[in-house]
mmCIF file of C-alpha atoms in Angstrom:
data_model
loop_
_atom_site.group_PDB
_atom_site.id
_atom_site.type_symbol
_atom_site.label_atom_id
_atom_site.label_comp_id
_atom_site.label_asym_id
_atom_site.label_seq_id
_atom_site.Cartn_x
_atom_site.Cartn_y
_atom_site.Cartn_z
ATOM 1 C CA UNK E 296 29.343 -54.735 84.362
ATOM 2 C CA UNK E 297 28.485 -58.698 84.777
ATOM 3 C CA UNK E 298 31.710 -61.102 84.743
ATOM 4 C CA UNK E 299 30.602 -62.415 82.001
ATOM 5 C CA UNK E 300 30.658 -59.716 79.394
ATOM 6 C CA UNK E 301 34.608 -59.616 80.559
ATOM 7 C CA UNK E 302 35.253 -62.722 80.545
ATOM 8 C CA UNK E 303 34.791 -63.591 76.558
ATOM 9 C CA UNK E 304 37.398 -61.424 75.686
ATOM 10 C CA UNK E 305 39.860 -61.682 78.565
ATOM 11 C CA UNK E 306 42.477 -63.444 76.077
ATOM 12 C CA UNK E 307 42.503 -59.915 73.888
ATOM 13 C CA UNK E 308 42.835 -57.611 77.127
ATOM 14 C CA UNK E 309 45.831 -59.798 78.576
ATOM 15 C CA UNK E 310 47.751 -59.423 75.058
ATOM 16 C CA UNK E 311 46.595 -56.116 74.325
ATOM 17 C CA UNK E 312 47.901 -54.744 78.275
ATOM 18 C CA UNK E 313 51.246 -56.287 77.659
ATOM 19 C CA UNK E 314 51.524 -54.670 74.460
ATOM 20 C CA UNK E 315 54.117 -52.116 75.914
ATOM 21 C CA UNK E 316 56.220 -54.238 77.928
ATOM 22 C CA UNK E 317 56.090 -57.179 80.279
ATOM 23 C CA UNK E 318 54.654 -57.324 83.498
ATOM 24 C CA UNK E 319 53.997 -59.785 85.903
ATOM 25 C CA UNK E 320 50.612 -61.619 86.943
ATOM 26 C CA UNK E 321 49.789 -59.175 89.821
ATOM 27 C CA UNK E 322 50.231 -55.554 87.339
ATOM 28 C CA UNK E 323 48.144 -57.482 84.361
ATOM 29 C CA UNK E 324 44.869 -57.480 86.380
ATOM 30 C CA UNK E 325 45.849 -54.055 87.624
ATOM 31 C CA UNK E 326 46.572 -52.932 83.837
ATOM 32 C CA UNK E 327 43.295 -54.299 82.839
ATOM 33 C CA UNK E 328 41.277 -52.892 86.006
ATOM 34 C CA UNK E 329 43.170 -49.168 85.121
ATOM 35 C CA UNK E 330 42.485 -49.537 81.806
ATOM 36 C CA UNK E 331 38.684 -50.485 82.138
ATOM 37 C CA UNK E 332 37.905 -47.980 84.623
ATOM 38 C CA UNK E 333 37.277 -50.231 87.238
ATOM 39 C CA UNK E 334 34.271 -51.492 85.184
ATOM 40 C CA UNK E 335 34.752 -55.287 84.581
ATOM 41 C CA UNK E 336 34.456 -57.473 87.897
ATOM 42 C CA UNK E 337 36.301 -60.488 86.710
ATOM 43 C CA UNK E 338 37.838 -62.643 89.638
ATOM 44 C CA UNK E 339 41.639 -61.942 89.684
ATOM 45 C CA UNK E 340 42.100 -65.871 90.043
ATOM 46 C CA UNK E 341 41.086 -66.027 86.089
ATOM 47 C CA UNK E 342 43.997 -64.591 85.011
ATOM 48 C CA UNK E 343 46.395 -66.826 86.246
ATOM 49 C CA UNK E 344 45.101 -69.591 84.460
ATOM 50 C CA UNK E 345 44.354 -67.601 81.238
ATOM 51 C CA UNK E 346 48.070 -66.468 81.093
ATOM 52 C CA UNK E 347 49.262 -70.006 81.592
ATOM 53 C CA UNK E 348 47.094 -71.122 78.361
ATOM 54 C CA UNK E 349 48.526 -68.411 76.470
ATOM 55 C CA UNK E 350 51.897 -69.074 77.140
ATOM 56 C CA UNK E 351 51.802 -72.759 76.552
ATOM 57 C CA UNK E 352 50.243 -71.654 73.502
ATOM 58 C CA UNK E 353 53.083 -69.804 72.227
ATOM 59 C CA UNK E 354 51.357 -66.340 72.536
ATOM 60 C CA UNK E 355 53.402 -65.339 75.533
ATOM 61 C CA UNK E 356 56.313 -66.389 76.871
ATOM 62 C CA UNK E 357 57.673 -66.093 80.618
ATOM 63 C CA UNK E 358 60.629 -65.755 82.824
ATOM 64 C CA UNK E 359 61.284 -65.259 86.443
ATOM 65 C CA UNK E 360 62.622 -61.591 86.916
ATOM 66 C CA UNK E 361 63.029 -59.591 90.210
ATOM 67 C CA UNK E 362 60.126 -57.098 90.886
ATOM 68 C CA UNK E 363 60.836 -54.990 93.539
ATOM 69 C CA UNK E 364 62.901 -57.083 95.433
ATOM 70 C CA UNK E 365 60.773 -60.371 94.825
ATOM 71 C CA UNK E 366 61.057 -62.679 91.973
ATOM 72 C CA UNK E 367 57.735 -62.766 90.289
ATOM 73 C CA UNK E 368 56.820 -65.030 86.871
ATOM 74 C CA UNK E 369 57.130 -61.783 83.907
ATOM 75 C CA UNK E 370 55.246 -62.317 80.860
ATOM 76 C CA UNK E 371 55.844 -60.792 77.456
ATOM 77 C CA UNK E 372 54.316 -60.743 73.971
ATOM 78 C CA UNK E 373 55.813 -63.195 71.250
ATOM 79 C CA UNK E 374 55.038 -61.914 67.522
ATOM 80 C CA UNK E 375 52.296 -64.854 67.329
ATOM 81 C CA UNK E 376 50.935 -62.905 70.693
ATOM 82 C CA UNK E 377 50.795 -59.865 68.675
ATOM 83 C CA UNK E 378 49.138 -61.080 65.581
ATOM 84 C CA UNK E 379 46.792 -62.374 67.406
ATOM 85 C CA UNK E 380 46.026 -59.158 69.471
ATOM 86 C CA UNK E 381 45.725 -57.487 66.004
ATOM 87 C CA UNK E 382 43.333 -60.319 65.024
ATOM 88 C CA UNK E 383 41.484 -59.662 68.566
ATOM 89 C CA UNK E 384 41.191 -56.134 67.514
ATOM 90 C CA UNK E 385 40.006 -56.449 64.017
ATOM 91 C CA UNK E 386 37.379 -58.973 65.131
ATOM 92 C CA UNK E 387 35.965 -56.599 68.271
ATOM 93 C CA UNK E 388 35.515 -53.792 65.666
ATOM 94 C CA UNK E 389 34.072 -55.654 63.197
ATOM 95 C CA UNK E 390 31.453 -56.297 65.811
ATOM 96 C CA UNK E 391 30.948 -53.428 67.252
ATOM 97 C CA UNK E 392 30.369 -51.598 64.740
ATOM 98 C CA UNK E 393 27.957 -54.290 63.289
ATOM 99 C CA UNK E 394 25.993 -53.952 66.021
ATOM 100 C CA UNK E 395 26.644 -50.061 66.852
ATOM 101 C CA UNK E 396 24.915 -49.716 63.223
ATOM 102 C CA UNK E 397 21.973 -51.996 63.908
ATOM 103 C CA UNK E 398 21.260 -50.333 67.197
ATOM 104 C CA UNK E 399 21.935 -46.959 66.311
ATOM 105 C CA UNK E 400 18.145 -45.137 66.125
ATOM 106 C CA UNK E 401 17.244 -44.884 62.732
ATOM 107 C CA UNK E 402 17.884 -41.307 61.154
ATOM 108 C CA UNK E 403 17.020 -38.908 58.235
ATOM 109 C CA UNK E 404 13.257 -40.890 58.129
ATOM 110 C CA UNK E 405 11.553 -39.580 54.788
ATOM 111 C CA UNK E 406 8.998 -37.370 54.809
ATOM 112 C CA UNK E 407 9.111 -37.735 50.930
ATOM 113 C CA UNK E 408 5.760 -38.906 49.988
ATOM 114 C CA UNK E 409 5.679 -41.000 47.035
ATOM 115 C CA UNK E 410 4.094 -38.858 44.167
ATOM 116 C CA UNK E 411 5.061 -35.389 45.379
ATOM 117 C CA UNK E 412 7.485 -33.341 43.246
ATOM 118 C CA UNK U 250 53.364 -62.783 105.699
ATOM 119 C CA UNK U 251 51.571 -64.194 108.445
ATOM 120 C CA UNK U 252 49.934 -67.534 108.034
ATOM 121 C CA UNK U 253 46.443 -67.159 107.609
ATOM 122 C CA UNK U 254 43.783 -66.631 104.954
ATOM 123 C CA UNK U 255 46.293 -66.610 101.694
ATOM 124 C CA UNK U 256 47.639 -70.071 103.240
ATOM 125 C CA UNK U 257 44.523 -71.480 103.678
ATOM 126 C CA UNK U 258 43.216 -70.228 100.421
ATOM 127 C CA UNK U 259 46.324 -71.738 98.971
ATOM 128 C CA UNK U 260 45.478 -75.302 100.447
ATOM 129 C CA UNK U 261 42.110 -75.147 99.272
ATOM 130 C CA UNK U 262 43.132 -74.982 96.094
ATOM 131 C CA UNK U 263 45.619 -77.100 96.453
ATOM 132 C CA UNK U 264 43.796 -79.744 97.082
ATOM 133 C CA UNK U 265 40.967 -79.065 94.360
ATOM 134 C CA UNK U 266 44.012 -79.363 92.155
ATOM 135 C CA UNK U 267 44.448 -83.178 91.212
ATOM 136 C CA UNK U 268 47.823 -83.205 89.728
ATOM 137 C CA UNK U 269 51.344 -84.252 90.600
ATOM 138 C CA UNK U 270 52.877 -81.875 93.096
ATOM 139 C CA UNK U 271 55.644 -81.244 90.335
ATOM 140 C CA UNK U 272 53.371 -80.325 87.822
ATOM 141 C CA UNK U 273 51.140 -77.642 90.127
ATOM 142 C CA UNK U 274 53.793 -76.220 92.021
ATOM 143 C CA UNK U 275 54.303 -72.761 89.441
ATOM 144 C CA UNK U 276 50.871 -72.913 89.143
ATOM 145 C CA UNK U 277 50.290 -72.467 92.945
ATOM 146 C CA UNK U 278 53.811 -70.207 93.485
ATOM 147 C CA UNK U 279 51.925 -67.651 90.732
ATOM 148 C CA UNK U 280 48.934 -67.591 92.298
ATOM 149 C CA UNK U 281 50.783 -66.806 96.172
ATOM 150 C CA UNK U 282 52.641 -64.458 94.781
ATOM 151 C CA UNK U 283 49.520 -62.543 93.416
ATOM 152 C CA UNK U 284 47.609 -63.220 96.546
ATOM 153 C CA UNK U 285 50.633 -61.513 98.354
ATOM 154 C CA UNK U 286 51.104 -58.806 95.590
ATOM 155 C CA UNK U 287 47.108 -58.031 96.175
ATOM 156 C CA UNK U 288 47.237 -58.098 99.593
ATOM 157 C CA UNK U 289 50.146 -55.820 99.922
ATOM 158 C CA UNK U 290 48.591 -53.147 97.820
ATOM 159 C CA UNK U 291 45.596 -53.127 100.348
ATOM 160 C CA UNK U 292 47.812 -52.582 103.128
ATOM 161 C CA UNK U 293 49.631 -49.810 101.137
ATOM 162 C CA UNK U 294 45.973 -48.217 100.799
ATOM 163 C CA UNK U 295 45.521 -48.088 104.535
ATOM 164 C CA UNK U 296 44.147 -51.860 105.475
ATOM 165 C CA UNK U 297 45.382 -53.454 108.506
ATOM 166 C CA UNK U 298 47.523 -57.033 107.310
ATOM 167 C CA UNK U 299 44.549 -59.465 108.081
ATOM 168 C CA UNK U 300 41.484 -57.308 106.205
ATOM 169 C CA UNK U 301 44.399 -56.958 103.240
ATOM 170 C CA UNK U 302 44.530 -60.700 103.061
ATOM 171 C CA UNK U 303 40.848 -61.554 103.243
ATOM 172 C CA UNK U 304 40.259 -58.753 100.279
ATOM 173 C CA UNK U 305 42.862 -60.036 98.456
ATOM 174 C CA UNK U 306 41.284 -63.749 98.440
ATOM 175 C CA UNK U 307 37.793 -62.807 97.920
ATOM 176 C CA UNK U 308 39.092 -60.638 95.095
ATOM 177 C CA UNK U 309 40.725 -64.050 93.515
ATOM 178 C CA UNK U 310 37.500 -65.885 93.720
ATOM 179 C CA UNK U 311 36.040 -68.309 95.324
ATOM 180 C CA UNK U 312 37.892 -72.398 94.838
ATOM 181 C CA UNK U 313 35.379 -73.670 93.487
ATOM 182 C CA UNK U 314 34.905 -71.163 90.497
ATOM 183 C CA UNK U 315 38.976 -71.065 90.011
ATOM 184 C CA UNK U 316 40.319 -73.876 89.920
ATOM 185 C CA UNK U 317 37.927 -75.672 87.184
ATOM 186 C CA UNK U 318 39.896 -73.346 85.357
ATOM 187 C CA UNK U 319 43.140 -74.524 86.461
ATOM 188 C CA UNK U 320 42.571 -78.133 86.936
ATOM 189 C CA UNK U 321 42.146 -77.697 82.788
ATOM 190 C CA UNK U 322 45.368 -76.327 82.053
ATOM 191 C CA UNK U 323 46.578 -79.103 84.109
ATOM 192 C CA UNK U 324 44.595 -82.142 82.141
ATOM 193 C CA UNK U 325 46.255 -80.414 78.762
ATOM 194 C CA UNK U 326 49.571 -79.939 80.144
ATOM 195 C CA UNK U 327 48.901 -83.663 81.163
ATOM 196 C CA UNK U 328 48.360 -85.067 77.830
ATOM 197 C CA UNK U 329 51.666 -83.780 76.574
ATOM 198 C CA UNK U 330 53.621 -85.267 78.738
ATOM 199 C CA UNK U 331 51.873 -88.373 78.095
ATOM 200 C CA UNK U 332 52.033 -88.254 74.901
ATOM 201 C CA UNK U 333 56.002 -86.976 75.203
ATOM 202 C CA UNK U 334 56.284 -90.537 76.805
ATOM 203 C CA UNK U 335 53.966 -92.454 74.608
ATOM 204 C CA UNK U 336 56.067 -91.471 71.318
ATOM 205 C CA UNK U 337 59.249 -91.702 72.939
ATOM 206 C CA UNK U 338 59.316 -94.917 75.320
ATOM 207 C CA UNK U 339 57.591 -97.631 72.464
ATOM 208 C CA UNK U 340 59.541 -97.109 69.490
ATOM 209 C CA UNK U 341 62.800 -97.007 72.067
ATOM 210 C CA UNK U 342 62.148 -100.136 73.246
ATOM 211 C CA UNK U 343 60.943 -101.825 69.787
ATOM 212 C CA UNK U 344 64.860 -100.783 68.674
ATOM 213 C CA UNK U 345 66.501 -101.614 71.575
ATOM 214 C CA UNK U 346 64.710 -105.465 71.046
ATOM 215 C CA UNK U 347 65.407 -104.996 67.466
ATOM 216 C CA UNK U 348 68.966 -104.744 68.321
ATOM 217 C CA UNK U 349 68.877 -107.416 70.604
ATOM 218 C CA UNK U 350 67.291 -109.720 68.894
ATOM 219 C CA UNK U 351 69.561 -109.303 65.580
ATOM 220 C CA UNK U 352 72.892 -108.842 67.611
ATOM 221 C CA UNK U 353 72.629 -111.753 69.550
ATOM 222 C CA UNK U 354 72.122 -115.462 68.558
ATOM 223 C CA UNK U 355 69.043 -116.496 70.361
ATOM 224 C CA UNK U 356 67.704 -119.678 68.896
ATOM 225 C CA UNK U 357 65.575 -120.386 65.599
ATOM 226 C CA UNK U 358 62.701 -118.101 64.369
ATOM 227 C CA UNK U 359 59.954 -118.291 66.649
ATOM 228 C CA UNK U 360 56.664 -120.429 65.745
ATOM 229 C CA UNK U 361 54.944 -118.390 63.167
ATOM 230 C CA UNK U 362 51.914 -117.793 65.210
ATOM 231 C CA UNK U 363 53.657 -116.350 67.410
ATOM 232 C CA UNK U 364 55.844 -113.909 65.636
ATOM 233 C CA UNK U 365 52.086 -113.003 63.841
ATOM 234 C CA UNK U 366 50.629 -112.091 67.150
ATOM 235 C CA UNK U 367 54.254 -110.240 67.733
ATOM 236 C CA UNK U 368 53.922 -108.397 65.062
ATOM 237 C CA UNK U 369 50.638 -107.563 65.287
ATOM 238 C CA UNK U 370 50.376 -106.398 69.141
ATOM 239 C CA UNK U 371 53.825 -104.226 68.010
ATOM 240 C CA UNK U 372 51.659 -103.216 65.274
ATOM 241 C CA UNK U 373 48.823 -101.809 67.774
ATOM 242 C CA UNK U 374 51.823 -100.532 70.235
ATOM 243 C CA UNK U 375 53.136 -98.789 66.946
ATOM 244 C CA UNK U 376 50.151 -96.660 66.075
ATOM 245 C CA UNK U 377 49.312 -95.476 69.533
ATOM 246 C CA UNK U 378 52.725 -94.152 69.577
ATOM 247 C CA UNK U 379 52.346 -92.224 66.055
ATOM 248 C CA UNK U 380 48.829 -91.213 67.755
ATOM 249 C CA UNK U 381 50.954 -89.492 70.459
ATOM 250 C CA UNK U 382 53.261 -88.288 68.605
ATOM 251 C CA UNK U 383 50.493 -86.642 66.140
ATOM 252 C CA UNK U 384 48.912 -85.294 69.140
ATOM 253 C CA UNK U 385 51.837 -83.369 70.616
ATOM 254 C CA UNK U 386 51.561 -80.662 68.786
ATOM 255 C CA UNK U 387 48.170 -80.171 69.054
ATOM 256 C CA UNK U 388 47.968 -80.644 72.168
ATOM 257 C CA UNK U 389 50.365 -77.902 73.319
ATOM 258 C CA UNK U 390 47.986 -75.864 70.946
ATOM 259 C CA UNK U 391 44.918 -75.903 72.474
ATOM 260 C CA UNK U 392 43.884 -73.094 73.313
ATOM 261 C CA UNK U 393 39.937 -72.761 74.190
ATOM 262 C CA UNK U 394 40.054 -73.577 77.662
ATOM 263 C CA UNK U 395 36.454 -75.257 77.359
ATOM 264 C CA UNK U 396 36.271 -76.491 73.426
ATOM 265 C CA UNK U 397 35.211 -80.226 73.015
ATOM 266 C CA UNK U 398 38.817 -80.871 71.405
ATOM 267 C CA UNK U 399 40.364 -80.120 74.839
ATOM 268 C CA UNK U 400 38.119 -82.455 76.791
ATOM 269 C CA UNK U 401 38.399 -85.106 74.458
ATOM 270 C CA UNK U 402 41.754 -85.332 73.571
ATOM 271 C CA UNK U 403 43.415 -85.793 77.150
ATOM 272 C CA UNK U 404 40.787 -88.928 77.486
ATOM 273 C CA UNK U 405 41.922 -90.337 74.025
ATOM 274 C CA UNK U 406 45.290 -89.772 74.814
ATOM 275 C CA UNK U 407 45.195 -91.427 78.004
ATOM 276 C CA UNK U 408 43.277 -94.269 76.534
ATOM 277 C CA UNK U 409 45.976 -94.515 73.853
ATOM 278 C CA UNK U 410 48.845 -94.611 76.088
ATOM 279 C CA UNK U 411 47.144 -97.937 78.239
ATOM 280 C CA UNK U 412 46.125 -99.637 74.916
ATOM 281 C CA UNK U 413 49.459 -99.252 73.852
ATOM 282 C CA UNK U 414 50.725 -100.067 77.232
ATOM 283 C CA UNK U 415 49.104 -103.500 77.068
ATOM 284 C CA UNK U 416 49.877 -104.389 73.397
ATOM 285 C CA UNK U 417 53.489 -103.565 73.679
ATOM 286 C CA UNK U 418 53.468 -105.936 77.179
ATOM 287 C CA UNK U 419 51.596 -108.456 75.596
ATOM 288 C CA UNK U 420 53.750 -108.819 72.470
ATOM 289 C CA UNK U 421 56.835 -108.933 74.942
ATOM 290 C CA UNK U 422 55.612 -111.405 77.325
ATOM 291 C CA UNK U 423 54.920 -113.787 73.414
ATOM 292 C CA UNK U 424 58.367 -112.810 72.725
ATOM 293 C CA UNK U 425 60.103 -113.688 75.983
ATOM 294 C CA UNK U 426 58.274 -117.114 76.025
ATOM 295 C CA UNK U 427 59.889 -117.972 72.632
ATOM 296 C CA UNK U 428 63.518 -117.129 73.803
ATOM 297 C CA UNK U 429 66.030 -119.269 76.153
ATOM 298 C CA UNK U 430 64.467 -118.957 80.021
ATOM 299 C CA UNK U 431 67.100 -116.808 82.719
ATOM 300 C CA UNK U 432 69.230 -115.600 79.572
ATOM 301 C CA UNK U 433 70.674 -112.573 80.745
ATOM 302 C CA UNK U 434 70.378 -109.835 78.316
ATOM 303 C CA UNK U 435 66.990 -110.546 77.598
ATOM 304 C CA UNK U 436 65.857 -110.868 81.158
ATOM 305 C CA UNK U 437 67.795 -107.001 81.861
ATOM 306 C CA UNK U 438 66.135 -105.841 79.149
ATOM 307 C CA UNK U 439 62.736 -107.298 79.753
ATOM 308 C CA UNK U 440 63.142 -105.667 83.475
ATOM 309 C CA UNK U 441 63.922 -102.409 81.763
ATOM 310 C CA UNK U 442 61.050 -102.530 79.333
ATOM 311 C CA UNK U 443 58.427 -103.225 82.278
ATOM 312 C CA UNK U 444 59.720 -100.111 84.756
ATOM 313 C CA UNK U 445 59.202 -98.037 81.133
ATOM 314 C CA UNK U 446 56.328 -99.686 80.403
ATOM 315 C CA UNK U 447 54.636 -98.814 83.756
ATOM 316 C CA UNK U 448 55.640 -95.566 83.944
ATOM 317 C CA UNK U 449 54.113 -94.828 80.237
ATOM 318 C CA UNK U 450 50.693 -96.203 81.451
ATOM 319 C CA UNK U 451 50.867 -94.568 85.104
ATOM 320 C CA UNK U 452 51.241 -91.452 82.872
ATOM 321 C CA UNK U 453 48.065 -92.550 80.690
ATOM 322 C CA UNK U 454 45.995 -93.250 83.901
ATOM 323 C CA UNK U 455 47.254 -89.424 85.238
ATOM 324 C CA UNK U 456 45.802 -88.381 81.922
ATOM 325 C CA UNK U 457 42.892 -90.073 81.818
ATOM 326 C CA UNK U 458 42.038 -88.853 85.852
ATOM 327 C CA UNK U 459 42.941 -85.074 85.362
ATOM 328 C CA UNK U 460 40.810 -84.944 82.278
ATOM 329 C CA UNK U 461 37.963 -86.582 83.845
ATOM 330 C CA UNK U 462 38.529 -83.757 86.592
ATOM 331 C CA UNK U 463 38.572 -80.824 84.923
ATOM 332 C CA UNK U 464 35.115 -80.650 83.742
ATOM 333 C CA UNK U 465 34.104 -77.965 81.640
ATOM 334 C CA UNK U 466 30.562 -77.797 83.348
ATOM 335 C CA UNK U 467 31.622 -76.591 86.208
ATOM 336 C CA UNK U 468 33.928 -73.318 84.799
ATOM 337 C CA UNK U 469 30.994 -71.208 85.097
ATOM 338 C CA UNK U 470 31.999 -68.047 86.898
#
């Protein structure tokens, strides 16, 4: 799968993989990797960056903790995170199933002919 | 960890990063700490330490797709300091002449020409300040990393901060020429208001430079 089909929704998979419980930079992109099969190629480097914007924009919030023996920067969910990973969630269905519907192969075509009984 | 391809990495983007040192360095530490994180899980899956390291960097991406994306967080987190300084250091130093100025007994009124043009570069210092201080906020919420808001604002900002700069600087020089030459609390506070002074627009010119920097057009991965 291209980078950029990942990459427009990268904000949703960060909150939505530290759902559980924090984690630091290195187990989010392996989260996300588990979690999509190994399917999206998205450049590790992204993330860094991405989880920096979402702290600073009060979605996450971060402390240094020790990680097997190293310190590493831990983020965690704030409640504005998690509404918006609810508002991520409600918005990807919405679409998909917009578009599921639309591309779904039309069914039950009539063989009804106008004037039969 | 041997010196090698993470450090070099590390210095390459180090150097695409245009920021103060102080600002960057948790940026960088992060991304070390993943490179080493990466790398170590390689060698836990059987690679020797040097093919670890190179996987582990070409898994990051290449500089010049990363740190576009960086070098914007930086221009934002930029703008809010400048505009932490903006709204702070002018109306400071408006009171602390205030204060001066009513607390001491320096001379007659001014000409009124003078006090006009005063007033009216404080006036111009004023709003850029309330610009900054308007902008805060919003600036620590902006989150598209490649909206137009988030390229324009750091420029305005930046702009706002040397406008101000020069209309604050401007109405002190007119003020200074109006009161007794070599007086002394005057001339300490005059030295005072320049080293702030300088220091708000050095932060407006860092602001204007990152943002210019971190184009958009070239966060295309």
């Amino acid at each position: 799968m291209k980078a950029d089909a990942g990459r427009g929704h990268l904000d949703g998979m960060l909150l939505a993989v530290l759902e559980r419980s924090p984690l630091h930079g290195y187990a989010v992109i392996e989260a996300v990797q588990r979690r999509s099969g190994g399917a999206l190629e998205l450049p590790t480097g992204t993330v860094y960056p991405a989880l920096n914007r979402l702290e600073r924009t009060g979605l996450l919030r971060s402390e240094w903790t020790s990680v097997g023996g190293r310190r590493r920067r831990t983020y965690h969910l704030t409640s504005g995170g998690r509404r918006a990973l609810d508002g991520h969630r409600h918005r990807w269905q919405e679409f998909t199933s917009a578009i599921g519907a639309v591309l779904q192969p039309a069914t039950n075509v009539s063989t009804v002919h106008p004037g039969s009984a | 960890m041997s010196a090698g391809t993470i450090a070099d990495y590390l210095a390459d983007l180090d150097a695409a990063l245009p920021a103060p040192r102080r600002s960057k360095r948790t940026l960088l530490v992060e991304a070390r700490d993943g490179l080493h994180d990466a790398a170590a899980a390689y060698e836990a899956g059987g690679l020797p330490a040097s093919a670890a390291e190179r996987a582990a960097v070409a898994d990051f991406g290449a500089v010049h797709l990363i740190a576009p994306l960086y070098r914007q967080e930086l221009a934002v987190r930029q703008m809010r300091r400048t505009c932490r300084k903006l709204s702070l250091t002018l109306p400071t130093l408006f009171l602390a002449w205030q204060a001066l100025l009513t607390t001491s007994r320096y001379g007659s009124p001014p000409a009124h020409g003078r006090q006009v043009l005063t007033i009216q570069l404080a006036g111009v210092a004023a709003a850029t300040a309330v610009l900054a201080a308007i902008a805060l906020p919003l600036a620590g919420r902006l989150g598209s990393a490649t909206g137009r808001l988030s390229r324009l604002l750091p420029r305005v900002i930046g702009t706002a901060a040397i406008v101000g700069v020069a209309a604050a600087a401007c109405g002190l020089a007119t003020l200074l020429s109006q009161l007794p030459a070599a007086a002394p609390a005057p001339t300490a506070l005059a030295v005072v208001s320049a080293l702030a002074l300088a220091a708000t627009a050095w932060s407006g010119a860092a602001c204007q430079r990152t943002a210019r920097l971190a184009s958009p057009a070239s966060a295309r991965l």
